[in-house]
Short mmCIF file of C-alpha atoms in Angstrom, two decimals:
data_model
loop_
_atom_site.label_atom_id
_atom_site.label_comp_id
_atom_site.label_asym_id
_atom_site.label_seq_id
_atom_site.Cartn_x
_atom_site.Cartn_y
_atom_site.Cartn_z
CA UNK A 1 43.39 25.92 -67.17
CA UNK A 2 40.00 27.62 -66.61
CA UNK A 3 39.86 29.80 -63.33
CA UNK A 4 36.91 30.37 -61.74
CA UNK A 5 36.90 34.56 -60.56
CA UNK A 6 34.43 33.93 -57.87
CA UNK A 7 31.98 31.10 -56.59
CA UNK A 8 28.23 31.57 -57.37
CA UNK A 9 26.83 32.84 -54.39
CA UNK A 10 30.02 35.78 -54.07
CA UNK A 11 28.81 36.73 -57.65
CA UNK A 12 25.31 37.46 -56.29
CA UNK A 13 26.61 39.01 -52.91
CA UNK A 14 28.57 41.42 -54.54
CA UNK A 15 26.02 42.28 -57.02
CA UNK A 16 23.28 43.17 -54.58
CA UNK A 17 26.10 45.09 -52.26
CA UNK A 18 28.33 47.34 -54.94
CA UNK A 19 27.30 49.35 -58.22
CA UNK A 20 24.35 49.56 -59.98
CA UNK A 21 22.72 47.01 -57.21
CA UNK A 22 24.43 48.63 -54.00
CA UNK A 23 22.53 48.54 -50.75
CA UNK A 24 23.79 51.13 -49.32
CA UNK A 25 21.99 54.61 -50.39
CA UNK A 26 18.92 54.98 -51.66
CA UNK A 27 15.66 55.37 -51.09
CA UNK A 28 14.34 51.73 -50.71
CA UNK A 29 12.18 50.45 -47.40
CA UNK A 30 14.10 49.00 -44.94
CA UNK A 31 11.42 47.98 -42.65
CA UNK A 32 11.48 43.72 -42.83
CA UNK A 33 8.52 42.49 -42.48
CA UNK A 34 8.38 40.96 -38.42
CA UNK A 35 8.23 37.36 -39.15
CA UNK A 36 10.78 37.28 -41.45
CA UNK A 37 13.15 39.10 -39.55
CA UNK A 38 12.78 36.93 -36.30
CA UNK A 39 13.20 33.56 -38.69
CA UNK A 40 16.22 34.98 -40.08
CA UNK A 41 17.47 35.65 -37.49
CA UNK A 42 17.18 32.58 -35.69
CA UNK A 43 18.26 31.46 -38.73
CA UNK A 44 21.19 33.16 -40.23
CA UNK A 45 24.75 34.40 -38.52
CA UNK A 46 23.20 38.10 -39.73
CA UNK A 47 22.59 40.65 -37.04
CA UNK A 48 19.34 42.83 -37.11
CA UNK A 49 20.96 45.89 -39.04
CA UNK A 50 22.99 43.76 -41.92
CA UNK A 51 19.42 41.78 -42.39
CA UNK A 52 17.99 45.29 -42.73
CA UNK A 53 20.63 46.88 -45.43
CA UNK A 54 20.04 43.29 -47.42
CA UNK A 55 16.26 43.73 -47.10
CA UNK A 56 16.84 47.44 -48.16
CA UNK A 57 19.05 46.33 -51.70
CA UNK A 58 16.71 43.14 -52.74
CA UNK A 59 13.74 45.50 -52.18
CA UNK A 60 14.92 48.27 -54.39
CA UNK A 61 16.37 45.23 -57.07
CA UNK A 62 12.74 43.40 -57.08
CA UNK A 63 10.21 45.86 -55.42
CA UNK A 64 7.68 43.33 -55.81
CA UNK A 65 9.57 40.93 -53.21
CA UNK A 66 10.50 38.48 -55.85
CA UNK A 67 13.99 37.71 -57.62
CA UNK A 68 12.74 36.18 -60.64
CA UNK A 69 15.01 34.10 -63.18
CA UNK A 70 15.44 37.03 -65.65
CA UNK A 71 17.07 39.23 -63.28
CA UNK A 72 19.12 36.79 -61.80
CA UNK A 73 20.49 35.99 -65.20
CA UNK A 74 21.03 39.70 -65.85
CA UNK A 75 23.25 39.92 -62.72
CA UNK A 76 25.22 36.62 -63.61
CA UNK A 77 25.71 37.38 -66.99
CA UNK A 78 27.84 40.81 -65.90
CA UNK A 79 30.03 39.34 -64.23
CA UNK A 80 30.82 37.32 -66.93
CA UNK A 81 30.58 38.78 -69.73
CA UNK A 82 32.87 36.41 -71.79
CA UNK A 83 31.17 33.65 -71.22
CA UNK A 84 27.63 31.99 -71.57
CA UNK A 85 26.63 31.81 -68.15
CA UNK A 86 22.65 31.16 -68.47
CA UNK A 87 22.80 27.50 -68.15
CA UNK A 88 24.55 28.03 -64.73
CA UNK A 89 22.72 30.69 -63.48
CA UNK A 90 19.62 28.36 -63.78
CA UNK A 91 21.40 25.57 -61.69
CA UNK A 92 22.64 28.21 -58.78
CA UNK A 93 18.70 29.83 -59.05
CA UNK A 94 17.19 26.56 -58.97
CA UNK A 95 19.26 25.35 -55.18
CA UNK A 96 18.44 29.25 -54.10
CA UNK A 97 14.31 28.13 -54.83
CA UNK A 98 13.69 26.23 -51.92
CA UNK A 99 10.25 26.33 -52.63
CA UNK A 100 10.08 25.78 -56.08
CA UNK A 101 8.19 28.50 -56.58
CA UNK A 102 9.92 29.88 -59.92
CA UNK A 103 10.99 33.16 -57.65
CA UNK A 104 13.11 33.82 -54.74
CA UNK A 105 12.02 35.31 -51.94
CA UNK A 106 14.32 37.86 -49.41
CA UNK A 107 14.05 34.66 -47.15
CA UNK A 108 15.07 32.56 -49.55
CA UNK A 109 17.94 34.57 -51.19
CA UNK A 110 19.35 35.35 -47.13
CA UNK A 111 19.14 31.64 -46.38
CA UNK A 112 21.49 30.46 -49.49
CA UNK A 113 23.38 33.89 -48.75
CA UNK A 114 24.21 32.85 -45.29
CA UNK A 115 25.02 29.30 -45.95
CA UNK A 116 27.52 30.05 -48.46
CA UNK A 117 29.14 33.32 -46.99
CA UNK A 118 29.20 31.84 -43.07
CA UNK A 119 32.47 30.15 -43.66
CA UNK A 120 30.89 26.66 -42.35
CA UNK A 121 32.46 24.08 -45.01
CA UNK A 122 30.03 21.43 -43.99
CA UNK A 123 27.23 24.25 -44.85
CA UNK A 124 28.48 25.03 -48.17
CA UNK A 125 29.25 21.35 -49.23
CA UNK A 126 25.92 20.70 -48.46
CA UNK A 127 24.28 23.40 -50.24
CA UNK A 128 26.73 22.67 -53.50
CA UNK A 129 25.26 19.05 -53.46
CA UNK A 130 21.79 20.53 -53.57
CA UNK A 131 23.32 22.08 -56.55
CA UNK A 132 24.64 18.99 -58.79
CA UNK A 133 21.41 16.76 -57.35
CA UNK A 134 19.51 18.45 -59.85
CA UNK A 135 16.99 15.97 -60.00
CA UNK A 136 16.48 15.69 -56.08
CA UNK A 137 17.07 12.27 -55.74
CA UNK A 138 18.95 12.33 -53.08
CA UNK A 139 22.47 10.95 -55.06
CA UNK A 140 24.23 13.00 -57.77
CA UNK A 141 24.69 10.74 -60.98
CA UNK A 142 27.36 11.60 -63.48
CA UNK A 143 25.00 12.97 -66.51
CA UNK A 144 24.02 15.34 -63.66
CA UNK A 145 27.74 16.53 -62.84
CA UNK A 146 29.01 16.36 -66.10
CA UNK A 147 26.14 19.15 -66.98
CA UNK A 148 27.00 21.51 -64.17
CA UNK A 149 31.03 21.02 -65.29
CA UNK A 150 30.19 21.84 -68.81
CA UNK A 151 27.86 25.07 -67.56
CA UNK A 152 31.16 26.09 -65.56
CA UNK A 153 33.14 25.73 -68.48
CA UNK A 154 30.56 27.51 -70.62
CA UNK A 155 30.13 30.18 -67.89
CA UNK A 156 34.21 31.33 -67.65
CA UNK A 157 34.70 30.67 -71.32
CA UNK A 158 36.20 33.63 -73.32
CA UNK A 159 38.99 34.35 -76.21
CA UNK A 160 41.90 35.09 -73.33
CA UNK A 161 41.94 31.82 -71.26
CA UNK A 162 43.04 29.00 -71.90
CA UNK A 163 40.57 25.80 -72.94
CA UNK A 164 40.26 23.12 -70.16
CA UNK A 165 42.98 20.15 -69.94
CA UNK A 166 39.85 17.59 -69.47
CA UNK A 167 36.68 17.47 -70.92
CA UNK A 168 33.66 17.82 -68.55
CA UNK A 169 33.22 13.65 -68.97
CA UNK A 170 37.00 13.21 -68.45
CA UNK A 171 36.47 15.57 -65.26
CA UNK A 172 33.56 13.73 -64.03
CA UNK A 173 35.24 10.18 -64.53
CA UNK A 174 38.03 11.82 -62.17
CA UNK A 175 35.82 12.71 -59.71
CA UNK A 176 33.69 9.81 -59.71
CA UNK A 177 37.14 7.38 -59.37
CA UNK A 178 37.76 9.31 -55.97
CA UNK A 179 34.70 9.83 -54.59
CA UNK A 180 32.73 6.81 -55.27
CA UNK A 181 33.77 4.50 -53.42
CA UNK A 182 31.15 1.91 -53.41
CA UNK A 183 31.57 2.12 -57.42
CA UNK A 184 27.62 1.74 -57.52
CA UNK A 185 27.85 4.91 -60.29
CA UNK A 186 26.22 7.54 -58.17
CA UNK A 187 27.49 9.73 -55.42
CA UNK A 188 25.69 9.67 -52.23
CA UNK A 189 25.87 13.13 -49.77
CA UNK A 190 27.91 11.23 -47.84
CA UNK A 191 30.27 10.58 -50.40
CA UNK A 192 30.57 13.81 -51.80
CA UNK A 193 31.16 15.44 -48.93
CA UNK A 194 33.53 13.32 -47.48
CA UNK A 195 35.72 13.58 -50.92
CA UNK A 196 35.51 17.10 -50.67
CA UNK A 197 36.94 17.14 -47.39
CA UNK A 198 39.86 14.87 -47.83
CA UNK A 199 40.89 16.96 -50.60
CA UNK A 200 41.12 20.87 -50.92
CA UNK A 201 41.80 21.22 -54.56
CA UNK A 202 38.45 19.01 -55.76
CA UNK A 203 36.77 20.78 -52.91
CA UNK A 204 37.68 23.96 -54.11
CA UNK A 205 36.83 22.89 -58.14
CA UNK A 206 33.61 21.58 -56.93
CA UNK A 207 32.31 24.48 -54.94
CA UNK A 208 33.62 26.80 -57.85
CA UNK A 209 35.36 28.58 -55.15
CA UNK A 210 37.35 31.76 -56.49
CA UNK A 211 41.09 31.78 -57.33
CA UNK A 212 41.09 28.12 -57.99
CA UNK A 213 41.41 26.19 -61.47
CA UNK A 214 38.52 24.39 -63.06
#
């Protein structure tokens, strides 16, 4: 089996917080801009100094206030460095862009941040459907989840694991057998969340949460 070492948004929390992209140190500002700070946190579960010592590591990362794909990619692609995980990366970048805006803004980045990291499953099941939507349509179909499966499988791929028991279309046949329980082909929100919740193990593959199989 495949096993995922961390979901998408842990990959991205621990790059801005240890090594080369820690936020502690340093001699970047600190000083959030007003607005931002009072909409984040109204916002966020983040007090006033943790908002500060993120604003203080995503301003020394992208000075010009903008996480743009390239770097995004560059932080992905160390933590897995066995595996091809640009295709990914573009999928996770694309449901942190809001906006659409081809960049992420601190606002932006603190939002997905929070959702993910607050612990709220409802939050991050929500947020991982913005994910596999990747049209927007409000439904996920199953070309769109069998291309985020085979960017997972792309993404933890390397010489010392061992290849996936399914194919992604075997996977997303699986998935779609549980979930879809209208059979009209395509998941609704609904749906997908409420098969996530009624079981932890698909939950867990679908939110590529760490320490679990894919």
């Amino acid at each position: 089996m495949v096993g995922l070492e961390r979901n998408s948004c842990e990959v991205v929390t621990a790059a801005f917080y240890f090594g080369d992209y820690c936020i502690m140190g340093g001699s970047s500002s600190s000083h959030v801009p007003k607005e931002d700070l009072a909409f984040l946190l109204a916002n966020t579960t983040f007090s006033k100094a943790q908002i500060k010592q993120w604003y203080k590591g995503f301003m020394r990362d992208c000075p010009a206030g903008q996480l743009s794909r390239q770097k995004f990619l560059e932080v992905y692609s160390e933590f897995f460095p066995g595996g091809n995980a640009e295709e990914f990366c573009e999928h996770v970048f694309r449901t942190f862009d809001a906006d659409n805006g081809g960049t992420i803004d601190f606002k932006e980045f603190l939002l997905a941040i929070n959702i993910t990291s607050s612990g709220k499953i409802s939050d991050k099941l929500n947020w991982a459907f913005s994910m596999y939507d990747i049209d927007g349509n409000g439904t996920i179909e199953k070309a769109e989840m069998i291309q985020i499966i085979s960017a997972i499988y792309r993404m933890v791929s390397s010489s010392d694991r061992e290849a996936p028991q399914e194919t992604p279309e075997q996977r997303t046949e699986r998935i779609f057998i549980q979930m879809d329980k209208n059979k009209d082909g395509v998941l609704t929100k609904k749906e997908f969340i409420d098969g996530c919740l009624a079981d932890n193990v698909l939950c867990s593959m679908l939110t590529a949460n760490s320490s679990n199989d894919v």
